[in-house]
DNA sequence: TCTGAATATTAATAAATTGTAAACAAACCA
DNA sequence: TGGTTTGTTTACAATTTATTAATATTCAGA
């Protein structure tokens, strides 16, 4: 589940096929993984399925407008932090302000230059993660998400897949408390139902391998990683 | 639910005094703290002194251009994460792309509408707050909702969940008196029924850990937090 | 300074949450 | 296929947290 995010996924919603194609092509040529939706309803459906890292929304679409899609998605916990860029031919200030206040991260007016769009996408991604490469280094611990390898003091530690993903999640934001729900959604997926003790058991296994102190329990809240 | 109370500092650099004044005035009217620089050199000096949360840079300034200032600041660890917005009359794509690639978070072309600028500033702060979390700081006390940690004079204080949430609520608006009902609704939820003395006991536990003076009883009304 | 209502305090108890071992199931791999 | 690893559940123990109940104290107003 975590590995899938190696390449950033971008969802584009526009009712003009030409625009979809141009943007999609340019994003892919930059190494992004792109998904196209032809209208607002489809955008919401595809967002739920693919969990994109960034969503580009045309404002004026038949059915649900970009603003409506944004408002709808922002209300769902899984999309409250997703980056959203509005794209539109409307260039008046008040619409732009409305877009930014609805929860958009950027607002770009058509006609757009694909290169500018990509620059803006890059700028937003740079802002949210400035990690270098796919190796997470926290103290003596190194987590290589691509190779699926964890080393402590340069000694490899064998973790099973779920253990690895759980550790990688917690370590992605050291000291942040991850709620049990959050962990379930991100490691197991929001549609999977597992018992109450499943997380605990995996936490225990990680603790057995890395030492008890690496993960702290915050009772009634969740777990946090600290080296 | 918990609001950030500290005022954000914004540094504006432009060689046109009129623009400085308009932007500064508008930002201040939104509750931001603004500092003005008349050129690039001054911008760097003032940035080092005031450590702004966000910097607005005119691109074309005598001496050091906005791009040069940005490059210089980004090389310093203390400014590597500071938000930077470019402001310029140049509207060609390649300059915009250069600005974003130099490390700018946004690029706005003149003539600018102050309202749009403010919307963009707000949008960037909103995004950064989501990524880095925010710490509620009241005097010597710091409450980090993301890490679930409370520190008093940099010493960690262990609070149980209800204690933490109760404190976070009261501290979210220092000096405001929270009615008992209000506290019950927000910390316990509107559907939970608990006895009359429950709040008192939790208040007492917080007082034991933080000192008696931090929470004041307003008899017949509720409680308020003050440092 | 009394008096009654509101709040404080303490200790006991209840409730909720997490830890752990072990059994079982499912997936994986020669 | 059989054996091994991995994932999940179960049942129970251990622990922490939340609530109540009983009693003391405070405080404002008569």
Short mmCIF file of C-alpha atoms (C1' of nucleotides) in Angstrom, two decimals:
data_model
loop_
_atom_site.label_atom_id
_atom_site.label_comp_id
_atom_site.label_asym_id
_atom_site.label_seq_id
_atom_site.Cartn_x
_atom_site.Cartn_y
_atom_site.Cartn_z
CA UNK A 1 0.00 0.00 0.00
CA UNK A 2 2.80 2.39 0.81
CA UNK A 3 4.99 1.21 -2.00
CA UNK A 4 2.48 2.27 -4.59
CA UNK A 5 3.27 5.89 -3.84
CA UNK A 6 6.76 5.57 -5.30
CA UNK A 7 5.63 7.56 -8.31
CA UNK A 8 3.33 10.44 -7.48
CA UNK A 9 -0.19 9.98 -8.71
CA UNK A 10 -2.03 12.97 -10.14
CA UNK A 11 -5.72 13.01 -10.98
CA UNK A 12 -6.86 15.45 -13.66
CA UNK A 13 -10.51 16.36 -14.16
CA UNK A 14 -11.64 18.38 -17.17
CA UNK A 15 -14.50 18.04 -19.60
CA UNK A 16 -12.32 18.95 -22.56
CA UNK A 17 -10.52 15.81 -23.74
CA UNK A 18 -7.80 17.83 -25.46
CA UNK A 19 -6.77 19.50 -22.26
CA UNK A 20 -6.82 16.23 -20.38
CA UNK A 21 -4.53 14.72 -22.92
CA UNK A 22 -2.04 17.57 -23.03
CA UNK A 23 -1.73 17.77 -19.27
CA UNK A 24 -1.63 14.05 -18.83
CA UNK A 25 1.06 13.66 -21.44
CA UNK A 26 3.24 16.35 -19.93
CA UNK A 27 2.90 15.05 -16.40
CA UNK A 28 3.77 11.54 -17.48
CA UNK A 29 6.82 12.76 -19.31
CA UNK A 30 7.98 14.13 -15.97
CA UNK A 31 7.60 10.75 -14.31
CA UNK A 32 4.25 11.33 -12.69
CA UNK A 33 1.50 8.77 -12.84
CA UNK A 34 -1.66 10.41 -14.17
CA UNK A 35 -5.34 9.51 -14.15
CA UNK A 36 -8.03 11.33 -16.15
CA UNK A 37 -11.62 12.10 -15.25
CA UNK A 38 -14.10 13.68 -17.66
CA UNK A 39 -16.29 15.35 -15.07
CA UNK A 40 -16.70 16.04 -11.39
CA UNK A 41 -18.57 12.88 -10.46
CA UNK A 42 -15.96 10.75 -12.16
CA UNK A 43 -13.23 12.72 -10.42
CA UNK A 44 -14.65 11.82 -7.02
CA UNK A 45 -15.00 8.16 -7.95
CA UNK A 46 -11.49 7.91 -9.31
CA UNK A 47 -10.07 9.81 -6.36
CA UNK A 48 -11.58 7.27 -3.98
CA UNK A 49 -10.13 4.40 -5.95
CA UNK A 50 -6.65 5.74 -6.65
CA UNK A 51 -5.99 8.07 -3.71
CA UNK A 52 -3.99 10.57 -5.78
CA UNK A 53 -1.34 12.77 -4.22
CA UNK A 54 -2.52 15.76 -6.19
CA UNK A 55 -5.75 16.64 -7.99
CA UNK A 56 -6.09 19.13 -10.84
CA UNK A 57 -9.69 20.31 -11.15
CA UNK A 58 -11.26 22.28 -13.92
CA UNK A 59 -13.73 24.69 -12.33
CA UNK A 60 -16.49 24.62 -14.93
CA UNK A 61 -17.56 21.08 -15.58
CA UNK A 62 -21.03 19.69 -16.24
CA UNK A 63 -22.68 18.08 -13.22
CA UNK A 64 -20.39 18.94 -10.34
CA UNK A 65 -18.13 21.99 -10.58
CA UNK A 66 -14.50 21.85 -9.51
CA UNK A 67 -15.35 23.86 -6.42
CA UNK A 68 -18.04 21.37 -5.47
CA UNK A 69 -15.70 18.45 -5.98
CA UNK A 70 -13.08 20.15 -3.84
CA UNK A 71 -15.54 20.86 -1.05
CA UNK A 72 -16.81 17.30 -1.17
CA UNK A 73 -13.35 15.73 -1.07
CA UNK A 74 -12.00 18.03 1.60
CA UNK A 75 -14.76 16.83 3.90
CA UNK A 76 -13.45 13.26 3.71
CA UNK A 77 -10.56 12.51 6.08
CA UNK A 78 -8.54 10.77 3.40
CA UNK A 79 -8.52 13.86 1.18
CA UNK A 80 -8.17 16.62 3.70
CA UNK A 81 -4.47 16.89 2.95
CA UNK A 82 -4.46 16.10 -0.75
CA UNK A 83 -3.07 18.90 -2.88
CA UNK A 84 -5.70 20.49 -5.10
CA UNK A 85 -5.05 22.84 -8.03
CA UNK A 86 -7.86 24.63 -9.82
CA UNK A 87 -7.67 25.18 -13.53
CA UNK A 88 -10.00 27.56 -15.26
CA UNK A 89 -10.64 30.06 -17.99
CA UNK A 90 -12.26 32.39 -15.47
CA UNK A 91 -9.75 35.04 -14.59
CA UNK A 92 -11.63 37.34 -12.24
CA UNK A 93 -10.24 37.93 -8.80
CA UNK A 94 -13.29 36.91 -6.84
CA UNK A 95 -13.43 33.46 -8.42
CA UNK A 96 -9.76 32.95 -7.78
CA UNK A 97 -10.20 33.96 -4.16
CA UNK A 98 -13.17 31.66 -3.84
CA UNK A 99 -11.11 28.80 -5.20
CA UNK A 100 -8.27 29.36 -2.79
CA UNK A 101 -10.66 29.70 0.12
CA UNK A 102 -12.58 26.58 -0.80
CA UNK A 103 -9.43 24.65 -0.02
CA UNK A 104 -7.46 24.88 -3.23
CA UNK A 105 -3.69 25.09 -3.01
CA UNK A 106 -3.26 26.87 -6.30
CA UNK A 107 -5.38 28.45 -9.00
CA UNK A 108 -4.14 28.57 -12.58
CA UNK A 109 -5.93 30.32 -15.44
CA UNK A 110 -6.22 28.99 -18.96
CA UNK A 111 -4.69 29.07 -21.41
CA UNK A 112 -2.01 27.37 -19.42
CA UNK A 113 1.49 26.50 -20.41
CA UNK A 114 2.17 22.85 -19.58
CA UNK A 115 5.63 23.82 -18.38
CA UNK A 116 4.24 26.35 -15.94
CA UNK A 117 1.73 23.83 -14.68
CA UNK A 118 4.49 21.30 -14.10
CA UNK A 119 6.59 23.89 -12.30
CA UNK A 120 3.71 24.64 -10.00
CA UNK A 121 3.04 20.97 -9.39
CA UNK A 122 6.71 20.44 -8.61
CA UNK A 123 6.75 23.45 -6.29
CA UNK A 124 3.82 22.07 -4.31
CA UNK A 125 5.35 18.61 -4.05
CA UNK A 126 8.69 20.07 -3.03
CA UNK A 127 6.91 21.84 -0.24
CA UNK A 128 5.20 18.78 1.19
CA UNK A 129 8.17 16.43 1.13
CA UNK A 130 11.73 17.46 0.94
CA UNK A 131 13.07 13.99 1.55
CA UNK A 132 15.99 12.96 -0.56
CA UNK A 133 15.52 9.68 -2.35
CA UNK A 134 13.58 6.82 -0.89
CA UNK A 135 15.77 6.16 2.12
CA UNK A 136 14.46 7.38 5.41
CA UNK A 137 17.22 7.87 7.93
CA UNK A 138 16.38 8.39 11.59
CA UNK A 139 19.35 8.15 13.88
CA UNK A 140 20.91 4.71 13.50
CA UNK A 141 17.91 3.44 11.63
CA UNK A 142 17.62 3.47 7.86
CA UNK A 143 14.49 2.52 6.00
CA UNK A 144 14.79 1.90 2.28
CA UNK A 145 11.30 1.91 0.85
CA UNK A 146 12.36 0.82 -2.55
CA UNK A 147 14.45 -2.14 -1.50
CA UNK A 148 12.25 -2.96 1.45
CA UNK A 149 15.24 -3.10 3.74
CA UNK A 150 15.66 -1.81 7.26
CA UNK A 151 19.07 -1.48 8.88
CA UNK A 152 19.96 -0.58 12.43
CA UNK A 153 23.61 0.38 12.85
CA UNK A 154 24.21 -0.99 9.36
CA UNK A 155 22.89 -4.38 10.34
CA UNK A 156 19.96 -5.58 8.38
CA UNK A 157 16.77 -6.31 10.21
CA UNK A 158 14.25 -8.59 8.62
CA UNK A 159 10.72 -7.31 8.80
CA UNK A 160 7.62 -8.85 7.30
CA UNK A 161 5.64 -6.71 4.88
CA UNK A 162 3.04 -5.37 7.28
CA UNK A 163 5.67 -4.75 9.91
CA UNK A 164 7.71 -2.84 7.36
CA UNK A 165 4.81 -0.73 6.19
CA UNK A 166 3.72 0.04 9.70
CA UNK A 167 7.23 1.08 10.67
CA UNK A 168 7.68 3.11 7.50
CA UNK A 169 4.45 4.96 8.21
CA UNK A 170 5.33 5.80 11.79
CA UNK A 171 8.87 6.76 10.86
CA UNK A 172 7.69 9.01 8.04
CA UNK A 173 6.85 11.60 10.66
CA UNK A 174 8.90 10.93 13.74
CA UNK A 175 7.21 11.89 17.01
CA UNK A 176 3.85 12.40 15.38
CA UNK A 177 1.14 10.34 16.98
CA UNK A 178 -0.69 8.19 14.46
CA UNK A 179 -4.21 7.35 15.46
CA UNK A 180 -5.24 3.72 15.24
CA UNK A 181 -7.70 4.66 12.55
CA UNK A 182 -5.07 6.47 10.57
CA UNK A 183 -2.80 3.45 10.77
CA UNK A 184 -5.55 1.12 9.66
CA UNK A 185 -6.41 3.33 6.70
CA UNK A 186 -2.87 3.76 5.51
CA UNK A 187 -1.39 0.35 6.14
CA UNK A 188 -4.38 -1.92 5.75
CA UNK A 189 -6.59 0.26 3.54
CA UNK A 190 -9.88 1.84 4.44
CA UNK A 191 -11.98 -1.08 3.23
CA UNK A 192 -10.20 -3.83 5.15
CA UNK A 193 -11.66 -4.84 8.47
CA UNK A 194 -9.32 -6.39 10.98
CA UNK A 195 -9.64 -7.09 14.66
CA UNK A 196 -8.81 -4.80 17.50
CA UNK A 197 -5.56 -6.44 18.49
CA UNK A 198 -4.00 -6.70 15.07
CA UNK A 199 -2.11 -3.43 15.24
CA UNK A 200 -0.83 -4.21 18.71
CA UNK A 201 0.56 -7.52 17.62
CA UNK A 202 2.47 -5.94 14.74
CA UNK A 203 3.75 -3.19 16.98
CA UNK A 204 4.97 -5.83 19.36
CA UNK A 205 6.83 -7.65 16.62
CA UNK A 206 8.56 -4.45 15.55
CA UNK A 207 9.48 -3.75 19.14
CA UNK A 208 10.95 -7.22 19.49
CA UNK A 209 13.17 -6.58 16.50
CA UNK A 210 14.12 -2.94 17.01
CA UNK A 211 13.91 -2.58 20.75
CA UNK A 212 11.06 -1.56 22.99
CA UNK A 213 11.83 2.13 22.97
CA UNK A 214 11.46 2.83 19.29
CA UNK A 215 7.69 2.99 19.39
CA UNK A 216 5.81 4.74 22.15
CA UNK A 217 2.21 4.04 23.02
CA UNK A 218 0.01 7.04 23.61
CA UNK A 219 -2.84 5.44 25.40
CA UNK A 220 -6.26 6.23 24.06
CA UNK A 221 -4.73 7.90 21.03
CA UNK A 222 -2.24 5.84 19.06
CA UNK A 223 1.45 5.16 18.55
CA UNK A 224 4.44 7.28 17.69
CA UNK A 225 7.92 6.54 16.52
CA UNK A 226 10.98 7.96 18.14
CA UNK A 227 14.61 6.96 17.91
CA UNK B 1 -10.94 23.20 16.81
CA UNK B 2 -7.68 24.49 18.21
CA UNK B 3 -6.58 27.75 16.66
CA UNK B 4 -3.11 29.01 16.15
CA UNK B 5 -2.80 32.24 18.06
CA UNK B 6 0.69 33.44 17.27
CA UNK B 7 0.80 36.18 14.64
CA UNK B 8 2.68 35.28 11.49
CA UNK B 9 5.52 37.51 10.36
CA UNK B 10 5.78 38.41 6.70
CA UNK B 11 8.72 40.21 5.11
CA UNK B 12 8.03 42.21 1.96
CA UNK B 13 10.80 43.41 -0.33
CA UNK B 14 10.10 45.84 -3.17
CA UNK B 15 11.82 48.96 -4.41
CA UNK B 16 8.54 50.75 -4.99
CA UNK B 17 7.40 52.30 -1.69
CA UNK B 18 3.78 52.46 -2.85
CA UNK B 19 3.60 48.74 -3.36
CA UNK B 20 5.28 48.06 -0.05
CA UNK B 21 2.73 50.18 1.69
CA UNK B 22 -0.32 48.69 0.01
CA UNK B 23 0.76 45.13 0.66
CA UNK B 24 1.89 45.85 4.18
CA UNK B 25 -1.36 47.58 5.03
CA UNK B 26 -3.47 44.76 3.67
CA UNK B 27 -1.50 42.04 5.42
CA UNK B 28 -1.68 43.85 8.71
CA UNK B 29 -5.41 44.29 8.38
CA UNK B 30 -5.57 40.48 8.21
CA UNK B 31 -3.67 40.12 11.46
CA UNK B 32 -0.25 39.42 10.00
CA UNK B 33 2.84 41.13 11.27
CA UNK B 34 4.66 42.76 8.37
CA UNK B 35 8.18 44.05 7.82
CA UNK B 36 9.28 46.08 4.79
CA UNK B 37 12.57 46.06 2.90
CA UNK B 38 13.41 48.46 0.07
CA UNK B 39 15.84 46.22 -1.76
CA UNK B 40 17.39 42.79 -1.83
CA UNK B 41 20.29 43.47 0.53
CA UNK B 42 17.95 44.92 3.10
CA UNK B 43 15.63 41.96 2.67
CA UNK B 44 18.41 39.54 3.62
CA UNK B 45 19.41 41.61 6.63
CA UNK B 46 15.87 41.93 7.89
CA UNK B 47 15.18 38.25 7.27
CA UNK B 48 18.13 37.31 9.46
CA UNK B 49 16.93 39.58 12.23
CA UNK B 50 13.21 38.81 12.20
CA UNK B 51 13.07 35.25 10.90
CA UNK B 52 9.82 35.76 8.99
CA UNK B 53 7.44 32.90 8.30
CA UNK B 54 6.92 34.10 4.73
CA UNK B 55 8.82 36.38 2.37
CA UNK B 56 7.36 38.29 -0.56
CA UNK B 57 10.08 39.23 -3.04
CA UNK B 58 9.87 41.59 -5.97
CA UNK B 59 11.96 40.09 -8.74
CA UNK B 60 13.44 43.24 -10.22
CA UNK B 61 15.15 45.25 -7.54
CA UNK B 62 18.36 47.26 -7.71
CA UNK B 63 21.40 45.50 -6.32
CA UNK B 64 20.21 41.98 -5.66
CA UNK B 65 17.26 40.61 -7.61
CA UNK B 66 14.49 38.65 -5.94
CA UNK B 67 15.84 35.46 -7.48
CA UNK B 68 19.28 36.14 -6.04
CA UNK B 69 17.84 36.85 -2.62
CA UNK B 70 15.86 33.63 -2.78
CA UNK B 71 18.88 31.58 -3.80
CA UNK B 72 20.96 33.14 -1.06
CA UNK B 73 18.39 32.55 1.65
CA UNK B 74 17.53 29.03 0.59
CA UNK B 75 21.18 28.09 1.06
CA UNK B 76 20.95 28.99 4.74
CA UNK B 77 19.47 26.22 6.89
CA UNK B 78 17.23 28.64 8.77
CA UNK B 79 15.47 29.72 5.60
CA UNK B 80 15.36 26.45 3.78
CA UNK B 81 11.70 26.00 4.69
CA UNK B 82 10.55 29.59 4.74
CA UNK B 83 7.72 30.27 2.33
CA UNK B 84 8.77 32.54 -0.54
CA UNK B 85 6.44 34.30 -2.99
CA UNK B 86 7.74 36.17 -6.03
CA UNK B 87 6.04 39.30 -7.17
CA UNK B 88 6.78 40.79 -10.54
CA UNK B 89 5.61 42.64 -13.59
CA UNK B 90 7.34 40.08 -15.81
CA UNK B 91 4.70 37.75 -17.11
CA UNK B 92 6.56 35.43 -19.43
CA UNK B 93 6.45 31.73 -18.77
CA UNK B 94 10.17 31.12 -18.60
CA UNK B 95 10.67 33.69 -15.84
CA UNK B 96 7.80 32.23 -13.89
CA UNK B 97 9.27 28.75 -14.25
CA UNK B 98 12.67 30.01 -13.20
CA UNK B 99 11.13 31.58 -10.11
CA UNK B 100 9.38 28.41 -9.08
CA UNK B 101 12.49 26.33 -9.73
CA UNK B 102 14.73 28.69 -7.80
CA UNK B 103 12.78 27.70 -4.72
CA UNK B 104 9.79 29.99 -4.82
CA UNK B 105 6.47 28.65 -3.56
CA UNK B 106 4.36 30.98 -5.66
CA UNK B 107 4.77 33.54 -8.39
CA UNK B 108 2.31 36.38 -8.74
CA UNK B 109 2.33 38.92 -11.55
CA UNK B 110 1.67 42.62 -11.12
CA UNK B 111 -0.62 44.40 -11.09
CA UNK B 112 -1.76 42.35 -8.17
CA UNK B 113 -4.98 42.52 -6.28
CA UNK B 114 -4.24 42.71 -2.55
CA UNK B 115 -7.12 40.35 -1.89
CA UNK B 116 -5.72 37.73 -4.22
CA UNK B 117 -2.31 38.09 -2.62
CA UNK B 118 -3.81 37.56 0.80
CA UNK B 119 -5.73 34.51 -0.40
CA UNK B 120 -2.54 33.01 -1.72
CA UNK B 121 -0.67 33.80 1.47
CA UNK B 122 -3.46 32.17 3.47
CA UNK B 123 -3.49 29.14 1.20
CA UNK B 124 0.25 28.63 1.64
CA UNK B 125 0.05 28.97 5.41
CA UNK B 126 -2.85 26.56 5.50
CA UNK B 127 -0.82 24.03 3.54
CA UNK B 128 2.32 24.44 5.62
CA UNK B 129 0.37 24.13 8.84
CA UNK B 130 -1.07 20.86 7.61
CA UNK B 131 2.35 19.48 6.79
CA UNK B 132 4.35 20.60 9.76
CA UNK B 133 1.62 20.73 12.37
CA UNK B 134 1.26 23.62 14.70
CA UNK B 135 2.24 24.20 18.26
CA UNK B 136 0.12 26.20 20.60
CA UNK B 137 2.45 28.33 22.66
CA UNK B 138 1.27 30.21 25.72
CA UNK B 139 4.10 31.64 27.75
CA UNK B 140 6.29 28.75 28.91
CA UNK B 141 3.71 26.23 27.94
CA UNK B 142 3.66 24.50 24.57
CA UNK B 143 0.94 22.19 23.38
CA UNK B 144 1.65 20.07 20.35
CA UNK B 145 -1.54 18.43 19.18
CA UNK B 146 0.16 16.38 16.53
CA UNK B 147 2.76 14.89 18.83
CA UNK B 148 0.39 14.86 21.75
CA UNK B 149 3.01 16.45 23.92
CA UNK B 150 2.82 19.21 26.48
CA UNK B 151 5.95 20.95 27.68
CA UNK B 152 6.39 23.49 30.42
CA UNK B 153 9.76 25.24 30.26
CA UNK B 154 10.85 22.60 27.79
CA UNK B 155 10.11 19.81 30.21
CA UNK B 156 7.63 17.27 29.08
CA UNK B 157 4.51 16.80 31.12
CA UNK B 158 2.61 13.57 30.82
CA UNK B 159 -1.11 14.04 30.49
CA UNK B 160 -3.76 11.40 29.95
CA UNK B 161 -6.04 11.81 26.97
CA UNK B 162 -8.93 13.61 28.62
CA UNK B 163 -6.54 15.82 30.53
CA UNK B 164 -4.75 16.70 27.32
CA UNK B 165 -7.91 17.50 25.45
CA UNK B 166 -9.33 19.53 28.27
CA UNK B 167 -6.14 21.55 28.55
CA UNK B 168 -5.91 22.00 24.79
CA UNK B 169 -9.46 23.30 24.75
CA UNK B 170 -8.95 25.81 27.53
CA UNK B 171 -5.59 26.92 26.15
CA UNK B 172 -7.00 27.39 22.66
CA UNK B 173 -8.47 30.66 23.87
CA UNK B 174 -6.53 31.90 26.85
CA UNK B 175 -8.54 33.93 29.34
CA UNK B 176 -11.84 32.90 27.81
CA UNK B 177 -14.18 31.31 30.31
CA UNK B 178 -15.46 27.96 29.12
CA UNK B 179 -18.82 26.95 30.52
CA UNK B 180 -19.06 23.50 32.02
CA UNK B 181 -21.54 22.60 29.33
CA UNK B 182 -19.23 23.80 26.62
CA UNK B 183 -16.41 21.70 28.05
CA UNK B 184 -18.61 18.63 28.25
CA UNK B 185 -19.70 19.02 24.66
CA UNK B 186 -16.27 19.53 23.23
CA UNK B 187 -14.18 17.14 25.27
CA UNK B 188 -16.68 14.43 26.10
CA UNK B 189 -19.09 14.84 23.21
CA UNK B 190 -22.69 15.88 23.33
CA UNK B 191 -24.07 12.39 23.76
CA UNK B 192 -21.97 11.31 26.70
CA UNK B 193 -23.45 11.67 30.16
CA UNK B 194 -21.07 11.98 33.05
CA UNK B 195 -21.46 13.08 36.62
CA UNK B 196 -21.12 16.59 37.94
CA UNK B 197 -17.74 16.17 39.51
CA UNK B 198 -15.98 14.61 36.55
CA UNK B 199 -14.71 17.86 35.12
CA UNK B 200 -13.46 19.01 38.51
CA UNK B 201 -11.39 15.90 38.94
CA UNK B 202 -9.74 16.35 35.57
CA UNK B 203 -9.11 20.01 36.23
CA UNK B 204 -7.49 19.02 39.48
CA UNK B 205 -5.19 16.55 37.75
CA UNK B 206 -4.07 19.21 35.31
CA UNK B 207 -3.46 21.62 38.16
CA UNK B 208 -1.36 19.03 39.95
CA UNK B 209 0.81 18.66 36.90
CA UNK B 210 1.02 22.27 35.67
CA UNK B 211 0.58 24.21 38.88
CA UNK B 212 -2.51 25.56 40.56
CA UNK B 213 -2.45 28.94 38.88
CA UNK B 214 -2.79 27.83 35.29
CA UNK B 215 -6.52 27.27 35.47
CA UNK B 216 -8.82 29.68 37.26
CA UNK B 217 -12.27 28.76 38.52
CA UNK B 218 -15.04 31.20 37.77
CA UNK B 219 -17.60 30.13 40.27
CA UNK B 220 -21.02 29.44 38.89
CA UNK B 221 -19.74 29.76 35.34
CA UNK B 222 -16.77 27.61 34.36
CA UNK B 223 -13.02 27.61 34.00
CA UNK B 224 -10.45 29.67 32.18
CA UNK B 225 -6.85 29.16 31.31
CA UNK B 226 -4.15 31.71 31.93
CA UNK B 227 -0.40 31.46 32.10
"C1'" DT C 1 -20.22 35.63 60.48
"C1'" DC C 2 -23.54 32.34 59.04
"C1'" DT C 3 -25.38 29.60 55.41
"C1'" DG C 4 -26.03 27.15 51.31
"C1'" DA C 5 -24.47 26.28 46.86
"C1'" DA C 6 -20.61 25.37 44.21
"C1'" DT C 7 -16.23 23.45 43.83
"C1'" DA C 8 -12.02 20.72 45.64
"C1'" DT C 9 -10.05 16.70 47.16
"C1'" DT C 10 -9.25 12.00 47.95
"C1'" DA C 11 -9.74 7.32 47.54
"C1'" DA C 12 -12.16 3.54 45.75
"C1'" DT C 13 -14.05 1.43 41.83
"C1'" DA C 14 -15.31 0.88 37.12
"C1'" DA C 15 -14.17 1.06 32.47
"C1'" DA C 16 -11.33 1.23 28.71
"C1'" DT C 17 -7.14 0.27 26.48
"C1'" DT C 18 -3.14 -2.18 25.47
"C1'" DG C 19 0.25 -6.22 25.98
"C1'" DT C 20 1.18 -10.94 25.30
"C1'" DA C 21 1.25 -15.77 24.12
"C1'" DA C 22 -0.56 -19.11 21.57
"C1'" DA C 23 -3.49 -21.06 18.10
"C1'" DC C 24 -5.10 -20.86 13.71
"C1'" DA C 25 -5.42 -19.42 8.76
"C1'" DA C 26 -3.64 -17.80 4.65
"C1'" DA C 27 -0.10 -16.87 1.52
"C1'" DC C 28 4.29 -18.15 -0.29
"C1'" DC C 29 7.94 -20.92 -2.04
"C1'" DA C 30 10.62 -24.18 -3.33
"C1'" DT D 1 2.82 -30.99 -2.39
"C1'" DG D 2 4.72 -29.94 2.21
"C1'" DG D 3 6.99 -26.85 4.90
"C1'" DT D 4 7.70 -22.17 6.10
"C1'" DT D 5 6.67 -17.58 6.76
"C1'" DT D 6 3.34 -14.16 7.55
"C1'" DG D 7 -1.02 -12.32 9.13
"C1'" DT D 8 -4.98 -12.48 12.11
"C1'" DT D 9 -7.71 -13.78 15.89
"C1'" DT D 10 -8.61 -15.28 20.53
"C1'" DA D 11 -8.40 -15.19 25.28
"C1'" DC D 12 -6.66 -13.39 29.06
"C1'" DA D 13 -3.42 -10.49 31.86
"C1'" DA D 14 -1.67 -6.11 32.93
"C1'" DT D 15 -2.02 -1.47 32.93
"C1'" DT D 16 -3.78 2.97 32.57
"C1'" DT D 17 -7.46 6.08 32.56
"C1'" DA D 18 -12.06 7.70 33.76
"C1'" DT D 19 -15.75 8.10 36.86
"C1'" DT D 20 -18.13 8.08 41.05
"C1'" DA D 21 -18.99 8.67 45.75
"C1'" DA D 22 -18.08 10.59 50.00
"C1'" DT D 23 -16.34 14.33 52.44
"C1'" DA D 24 -14.07 18.74 52.94
"C1'" DT D 25 -13.49 23.32 51.65
"C1'" DT D 26 -14.37 27.72 49.57
"C1'" DC D 27 -16.95 31.66 48.51
"C1'" DA D 28 -20.60 34.98 47.82
"C1'" DG D 29 -24.46 36.99 49.68
"C1'" DA D 30 -27.77 37.69 53.54
#
